[in-house]
Short mmCIF file of C-alpha atoms in Angstrom, two decimals:
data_model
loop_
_atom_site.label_atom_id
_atom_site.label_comp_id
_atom_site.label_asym_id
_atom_site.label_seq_id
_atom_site.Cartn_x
_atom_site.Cartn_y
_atom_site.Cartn_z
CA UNK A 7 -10.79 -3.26 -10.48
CA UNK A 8 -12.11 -0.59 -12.61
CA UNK A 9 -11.15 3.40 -12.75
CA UNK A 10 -14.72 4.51 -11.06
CA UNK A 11 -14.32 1.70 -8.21
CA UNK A 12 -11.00 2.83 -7.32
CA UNK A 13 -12.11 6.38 -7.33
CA UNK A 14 -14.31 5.19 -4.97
CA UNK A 15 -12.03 3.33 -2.47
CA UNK A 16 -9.31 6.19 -2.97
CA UNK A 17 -9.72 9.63 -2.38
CA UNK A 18 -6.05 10.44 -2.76
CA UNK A 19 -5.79 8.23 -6.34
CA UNK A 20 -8.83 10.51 -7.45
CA UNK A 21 -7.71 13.24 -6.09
CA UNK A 22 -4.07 13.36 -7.47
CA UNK A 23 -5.75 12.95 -11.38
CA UNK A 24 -7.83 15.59 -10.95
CA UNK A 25 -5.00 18.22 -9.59
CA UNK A 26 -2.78 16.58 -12.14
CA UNK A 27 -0.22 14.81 -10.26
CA UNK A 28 1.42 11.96 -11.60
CA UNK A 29 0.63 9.54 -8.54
CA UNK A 30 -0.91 9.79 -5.03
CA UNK A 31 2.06 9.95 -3.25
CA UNK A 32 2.72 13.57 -4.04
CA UNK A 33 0.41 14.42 -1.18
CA UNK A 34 2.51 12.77 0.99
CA UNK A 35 5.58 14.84 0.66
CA UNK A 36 2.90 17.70 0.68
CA UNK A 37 1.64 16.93 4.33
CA UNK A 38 5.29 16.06 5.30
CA UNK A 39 6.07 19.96 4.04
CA UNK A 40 3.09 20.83 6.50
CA UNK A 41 4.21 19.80 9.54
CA UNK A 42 8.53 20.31 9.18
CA UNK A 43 8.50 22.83 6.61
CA UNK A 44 11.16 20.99 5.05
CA UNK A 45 11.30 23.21 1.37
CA UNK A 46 12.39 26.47 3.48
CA UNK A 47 15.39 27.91 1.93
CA UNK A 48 15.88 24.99 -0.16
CA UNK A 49 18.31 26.07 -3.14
CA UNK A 50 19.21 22.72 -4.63
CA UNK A 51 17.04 19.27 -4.05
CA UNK A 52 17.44 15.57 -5.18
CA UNK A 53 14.69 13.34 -5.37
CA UNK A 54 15.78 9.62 -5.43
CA UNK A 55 13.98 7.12 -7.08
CA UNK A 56 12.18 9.44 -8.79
CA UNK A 57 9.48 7.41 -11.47
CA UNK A 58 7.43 8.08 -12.17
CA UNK A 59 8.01 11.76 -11.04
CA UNK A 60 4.77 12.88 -8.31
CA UNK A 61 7.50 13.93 -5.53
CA UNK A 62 9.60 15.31 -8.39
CA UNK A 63 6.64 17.50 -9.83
CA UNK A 64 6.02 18.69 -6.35
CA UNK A 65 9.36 19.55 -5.95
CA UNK A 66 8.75 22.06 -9.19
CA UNK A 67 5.17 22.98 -8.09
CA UNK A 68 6.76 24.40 -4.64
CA UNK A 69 9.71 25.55 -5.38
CA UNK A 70 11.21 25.90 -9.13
CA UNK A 71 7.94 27.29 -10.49
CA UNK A 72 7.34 30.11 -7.85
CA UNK A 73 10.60 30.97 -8.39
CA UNK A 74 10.96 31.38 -12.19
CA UNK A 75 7.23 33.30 -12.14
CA UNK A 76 8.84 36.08 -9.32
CA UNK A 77 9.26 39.52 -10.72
CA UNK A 78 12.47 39.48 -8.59
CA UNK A 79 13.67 36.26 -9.92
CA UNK A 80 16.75 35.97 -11.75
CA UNK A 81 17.98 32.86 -13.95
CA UNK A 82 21.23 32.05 -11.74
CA UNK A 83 18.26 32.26 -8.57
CA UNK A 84 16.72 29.23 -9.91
CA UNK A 85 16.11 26.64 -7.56
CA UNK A 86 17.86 23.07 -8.96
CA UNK A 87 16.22 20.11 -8.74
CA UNK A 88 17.49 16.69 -9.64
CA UNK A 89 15.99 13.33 -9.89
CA UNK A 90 17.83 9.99 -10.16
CA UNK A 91 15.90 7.05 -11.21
CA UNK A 92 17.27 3.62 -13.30
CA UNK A 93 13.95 3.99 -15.23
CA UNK A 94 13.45 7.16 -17.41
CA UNK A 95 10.72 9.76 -16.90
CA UNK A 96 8.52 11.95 -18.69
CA UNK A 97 10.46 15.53 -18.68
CA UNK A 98 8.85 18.24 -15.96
CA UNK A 99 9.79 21.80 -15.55
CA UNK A 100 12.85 22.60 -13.78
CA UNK A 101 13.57 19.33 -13.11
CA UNK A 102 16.97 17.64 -14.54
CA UNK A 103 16.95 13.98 -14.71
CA UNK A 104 19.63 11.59 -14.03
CA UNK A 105 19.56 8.07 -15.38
CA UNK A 106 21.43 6.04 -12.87
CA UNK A 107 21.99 3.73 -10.04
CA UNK A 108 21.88 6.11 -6.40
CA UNK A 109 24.28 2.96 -4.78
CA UNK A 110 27.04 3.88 -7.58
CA UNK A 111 29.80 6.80 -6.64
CA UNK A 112 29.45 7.92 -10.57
CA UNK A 113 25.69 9.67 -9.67
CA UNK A 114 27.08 11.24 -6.67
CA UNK A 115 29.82 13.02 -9.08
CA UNK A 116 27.22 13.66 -11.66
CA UNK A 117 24.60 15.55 -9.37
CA UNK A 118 27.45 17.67 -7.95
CA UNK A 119 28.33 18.85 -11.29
CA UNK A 120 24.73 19.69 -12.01
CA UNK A 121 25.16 22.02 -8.41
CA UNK A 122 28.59 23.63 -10.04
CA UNK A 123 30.37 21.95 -7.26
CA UNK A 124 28.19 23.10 -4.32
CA UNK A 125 25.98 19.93 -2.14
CA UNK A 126 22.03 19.63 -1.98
CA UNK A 127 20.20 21.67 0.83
CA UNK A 128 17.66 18.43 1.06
CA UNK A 129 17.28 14.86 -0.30
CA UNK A 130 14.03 12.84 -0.37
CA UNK A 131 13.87 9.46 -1.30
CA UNK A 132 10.20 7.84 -2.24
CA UNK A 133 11.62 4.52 -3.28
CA UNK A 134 10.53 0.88 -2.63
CA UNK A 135 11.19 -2.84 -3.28
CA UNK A 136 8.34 -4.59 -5.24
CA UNK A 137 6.69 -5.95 -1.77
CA UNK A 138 6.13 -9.84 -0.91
CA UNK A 139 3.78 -9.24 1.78
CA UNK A 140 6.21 -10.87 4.34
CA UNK A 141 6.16 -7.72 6.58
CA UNK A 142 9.72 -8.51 8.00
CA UNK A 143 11.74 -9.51 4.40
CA UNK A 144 9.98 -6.13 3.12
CA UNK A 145 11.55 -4.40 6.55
CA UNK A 146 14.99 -5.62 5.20
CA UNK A 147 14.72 -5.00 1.89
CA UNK A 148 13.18 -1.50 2.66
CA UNK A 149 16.17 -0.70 5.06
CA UNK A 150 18.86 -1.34 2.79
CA UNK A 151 17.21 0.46 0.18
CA UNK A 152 17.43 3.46 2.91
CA UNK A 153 21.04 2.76 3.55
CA UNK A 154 22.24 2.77 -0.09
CA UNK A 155 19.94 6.63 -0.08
CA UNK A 156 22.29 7.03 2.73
CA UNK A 157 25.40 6.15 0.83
CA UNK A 158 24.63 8.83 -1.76
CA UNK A 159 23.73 11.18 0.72
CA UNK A 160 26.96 11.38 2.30
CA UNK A 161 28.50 12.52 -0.88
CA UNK A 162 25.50 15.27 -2.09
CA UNK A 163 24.03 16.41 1.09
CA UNK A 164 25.72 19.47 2.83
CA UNK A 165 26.10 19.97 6.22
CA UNK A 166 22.62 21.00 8.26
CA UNK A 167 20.90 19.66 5.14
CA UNK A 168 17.88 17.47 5.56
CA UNK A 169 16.89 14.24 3.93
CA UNK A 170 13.48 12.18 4.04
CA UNK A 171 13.11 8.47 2.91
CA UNK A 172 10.57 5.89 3.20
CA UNK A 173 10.47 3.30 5.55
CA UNK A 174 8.69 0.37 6.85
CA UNK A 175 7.99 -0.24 10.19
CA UNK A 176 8.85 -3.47 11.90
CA UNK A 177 10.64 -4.82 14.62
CA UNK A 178 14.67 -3.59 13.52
CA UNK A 179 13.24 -0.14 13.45
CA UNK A 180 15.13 0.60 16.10
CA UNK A 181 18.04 -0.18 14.42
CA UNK A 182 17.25 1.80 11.32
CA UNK A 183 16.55 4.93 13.45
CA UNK A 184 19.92 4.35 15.14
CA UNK A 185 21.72 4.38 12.19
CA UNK A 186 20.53 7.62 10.85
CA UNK A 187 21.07 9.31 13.89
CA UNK A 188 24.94 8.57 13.52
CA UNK A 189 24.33 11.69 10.86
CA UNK A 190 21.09 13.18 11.99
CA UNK A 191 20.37 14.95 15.23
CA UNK A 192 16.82 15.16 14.77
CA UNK A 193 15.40 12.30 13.41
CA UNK A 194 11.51 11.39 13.09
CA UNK A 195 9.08 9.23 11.83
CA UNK A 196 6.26 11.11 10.42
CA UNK A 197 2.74 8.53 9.29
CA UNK A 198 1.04 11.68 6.41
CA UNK A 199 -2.54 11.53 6.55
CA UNK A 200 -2.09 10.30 3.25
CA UNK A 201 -0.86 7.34 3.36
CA UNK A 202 -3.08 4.25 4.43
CA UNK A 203 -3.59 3.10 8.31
CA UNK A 204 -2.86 -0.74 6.72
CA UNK A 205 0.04 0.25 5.38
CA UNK A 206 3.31 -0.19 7.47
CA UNK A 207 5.19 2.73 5.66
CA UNK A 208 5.84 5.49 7.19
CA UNK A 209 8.58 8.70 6.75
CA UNK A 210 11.93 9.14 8.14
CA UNK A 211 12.58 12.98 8.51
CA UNK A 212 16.33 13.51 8.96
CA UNK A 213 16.98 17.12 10.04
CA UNK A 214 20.54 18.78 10.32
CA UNK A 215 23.24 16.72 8.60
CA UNK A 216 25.73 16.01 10.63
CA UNK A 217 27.97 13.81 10.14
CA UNK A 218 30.58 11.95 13.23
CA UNK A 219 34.27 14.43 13.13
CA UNK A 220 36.28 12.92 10.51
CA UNK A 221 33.91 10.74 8.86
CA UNK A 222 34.71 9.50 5.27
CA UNK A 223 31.91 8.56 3.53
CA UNK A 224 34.22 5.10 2.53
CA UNK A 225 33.90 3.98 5.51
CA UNK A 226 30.02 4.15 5.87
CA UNK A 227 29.28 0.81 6.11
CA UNK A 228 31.79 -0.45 8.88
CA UNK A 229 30.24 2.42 10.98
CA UNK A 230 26.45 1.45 10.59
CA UNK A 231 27.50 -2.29 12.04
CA UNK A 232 28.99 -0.83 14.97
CA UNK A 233 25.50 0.44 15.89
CA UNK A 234 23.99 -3.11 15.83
CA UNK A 235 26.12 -4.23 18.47
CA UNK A 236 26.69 -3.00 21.98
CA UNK A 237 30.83 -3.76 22.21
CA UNK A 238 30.96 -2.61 18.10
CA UNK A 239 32.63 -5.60 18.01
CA UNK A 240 33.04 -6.36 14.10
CA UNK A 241 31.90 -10.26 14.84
CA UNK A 242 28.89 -9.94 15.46
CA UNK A 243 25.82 -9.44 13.53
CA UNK A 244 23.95 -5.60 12.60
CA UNK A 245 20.73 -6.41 14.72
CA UNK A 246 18.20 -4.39 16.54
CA UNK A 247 17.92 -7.56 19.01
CA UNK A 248 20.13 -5.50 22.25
CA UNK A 249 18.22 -2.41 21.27
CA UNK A 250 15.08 -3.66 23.75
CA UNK A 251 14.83 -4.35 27.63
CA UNK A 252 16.59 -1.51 29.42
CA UNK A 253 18.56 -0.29 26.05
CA UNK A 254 14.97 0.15 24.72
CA UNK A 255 14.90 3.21 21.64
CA UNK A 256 11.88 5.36 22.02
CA UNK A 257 11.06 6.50 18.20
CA UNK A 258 9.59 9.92 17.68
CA UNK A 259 6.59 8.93 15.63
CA UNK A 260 4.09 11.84 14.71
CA UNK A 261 0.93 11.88 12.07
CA UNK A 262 0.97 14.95 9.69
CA UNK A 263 -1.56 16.38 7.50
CA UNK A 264 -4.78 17.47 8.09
CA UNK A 265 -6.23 14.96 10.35
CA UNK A 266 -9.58 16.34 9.94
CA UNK A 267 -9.25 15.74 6.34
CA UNK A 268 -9.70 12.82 3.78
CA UNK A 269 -9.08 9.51 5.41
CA UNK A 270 -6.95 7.29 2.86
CA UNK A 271 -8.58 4.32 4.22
CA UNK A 272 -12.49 5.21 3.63
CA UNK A 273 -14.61 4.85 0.48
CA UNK A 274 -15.78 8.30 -0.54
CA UNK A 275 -18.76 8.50 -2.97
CA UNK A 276 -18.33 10.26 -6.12
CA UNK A 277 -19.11 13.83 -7.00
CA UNK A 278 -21.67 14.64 -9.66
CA UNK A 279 -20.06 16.40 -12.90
CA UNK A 280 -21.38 20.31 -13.20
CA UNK A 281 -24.53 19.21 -15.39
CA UNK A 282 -25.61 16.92 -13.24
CA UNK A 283 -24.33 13.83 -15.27
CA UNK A 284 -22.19 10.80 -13.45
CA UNK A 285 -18.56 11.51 -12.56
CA UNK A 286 -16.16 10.71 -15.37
CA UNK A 287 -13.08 9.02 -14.36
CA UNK A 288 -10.19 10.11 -15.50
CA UNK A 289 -6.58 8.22 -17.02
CA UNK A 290 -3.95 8.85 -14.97
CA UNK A 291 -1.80 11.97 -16.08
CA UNK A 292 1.21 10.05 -17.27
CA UNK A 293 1.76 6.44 -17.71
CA UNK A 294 4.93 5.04 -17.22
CA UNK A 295 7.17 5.61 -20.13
CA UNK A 296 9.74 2.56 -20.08
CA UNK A 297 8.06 0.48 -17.71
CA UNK A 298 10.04 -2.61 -16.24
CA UNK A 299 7.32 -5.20 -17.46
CA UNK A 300 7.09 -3.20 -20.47
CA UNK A 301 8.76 -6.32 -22.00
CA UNK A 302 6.46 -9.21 -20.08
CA UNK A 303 3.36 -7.62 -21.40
CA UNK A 304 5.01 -7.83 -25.41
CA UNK A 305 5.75 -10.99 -24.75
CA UNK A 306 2.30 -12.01 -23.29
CA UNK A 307 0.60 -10.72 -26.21
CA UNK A 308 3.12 -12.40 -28.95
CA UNK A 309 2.26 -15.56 -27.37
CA UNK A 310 -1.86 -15.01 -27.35
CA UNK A 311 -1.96 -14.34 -31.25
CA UNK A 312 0.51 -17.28 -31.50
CA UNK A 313 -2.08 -19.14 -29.63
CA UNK A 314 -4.95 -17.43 -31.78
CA UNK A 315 -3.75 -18.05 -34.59
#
């Protein structure tokens, strides 16, 4: 598919080149802002799985960069933001960059020293598997990804903090929305305007961190199986199967953004340049920089000219 087709079938892909955001999913944290006003009074923010860095650069859009330009702003007033991510980044403004894995303890320690000891006022979390297209192995793999966010958070996040993560819907939603709410008193699932009517992702917004009196964040995991059975008996398996009939959850789901606005599914036709000439497409602003099949694609081509020659 070429550049001007897809500009075509996606207004947000267009959209986000030509307000020079890294990917389309920046609007999505935008239209989640919109409706919870989740950057209010936010001091210190970590974005997990960060590449290649939209959510990150709207993280420094909204908050670092009015910040620094205030005539009342002083250095120490700085707004922190950190993003984690096992693949490198190119840099952005006010944003510090962690190299790591958000399951391992070591990050935790590593973003609190970055805070000068104090915990993160919010978290978001953007990440995803590669997907199969088998809706309920993408669920799973989806959750867990959540949970080990979760793991981190418990160690970063301070108390009445807020933290928003991907998710896709299926049938052990319920069980996912469960979980959170073990730490979360307010917990939603928000669809942005953004984000596709095919697509089964959606947002968990996670409002006022609060985790169970005398929780240790050790002993996370033992306490998210006791959700996924009614005794909390430690035999039997974490499933959302005794969540239904008369223990039926009733998730909050609301859609955000402007829903008069662009419709992510619709083809949109494209604008005419100033001079009257056809619409240019445009690269996207930054390529990945240390892309995983960075190494496929050199091998690919070694083996062509081997071929060629």
């Amino acid at each position: 598919m070429g550049k001007a087709s897809r500009d075509k079938r996606d207004i947000y892909y267009r959209k986000a080149k030509e307000e020079g955001w890294r990917a389309r999913s920046a609007f999505k944290l935008l239209q989640i802002d919109e409706e919870f006003n989740i950057f209010q009074g936010v001091k210190r923010v970590v974005d997990l799985c960060a590449a290649p860095g939209s959510w990150s650069q709207v993280l420094s859009r909204q908050l670092y960069l009015p910040a620094k330009y205030s005539a009342e702003s002083k250095e120490e007033d700085l707004p922190l933001i950190v993003a984690i991510d096992l693949q490198p980044m190119a840099p952005i403004e006010g944003v510090i960059q962690v190299q790591g894995d958000i399951t391992n303890a070591r990050t935790a320690e590593v973003v609190i020293r970055h805070f000068d000891g104090c915990k993160a006022d919010l978290v978001v979390c953007d990440g995803a598997p590669d997907v199969t297209g088998l809706h309920d192995m993408d669920e799973f793999v989806q959750s867990q990804l959540i949970l080990a966010g979760l793991t981190i958070v418990t160690h970063i996040l301070k108390e009445g903090g807020k933290f928003i993560a991907k998710i896709f819907r299926g049938k052990d939603t319920s069980l996912l929305y469960c979980q959170l709410k073990l730490f979360f008193p307010s917990v939603t699932f928000a669809k942005p305007k953004s984000s596709r009517n095919s697509s089964i992702e959606a947002f968990a917004v996670c409002e006022n961190y609060s985790p169970p009196e005398g929780f240790n964040p050790r002993d996370l995991h033992r306490l998210l199986e006791k959700v996924g059975s009614p005794s909390g008996g430690s035999d039997l398996d974490c499933s959302s199967g005794w969540l239904e009939g008369p223990n039926k959850v009733y998730i909050p789901f609301l859609a955000c953004g402007d829903l008069s606005g662009y419709d992510s599914d619709r083809s949109y036709p494209l604008p005419k340049e100033a001079d009257g000439s056809s619409y240019r497409s445009l690269d996207p602003i930054q390529p990945p920089i240390a892309p995983p099949y960075k190494r496929a694609i050199e091998l690919k081509k070694a083996s062509a000219q081997s071929f060629n020659s």
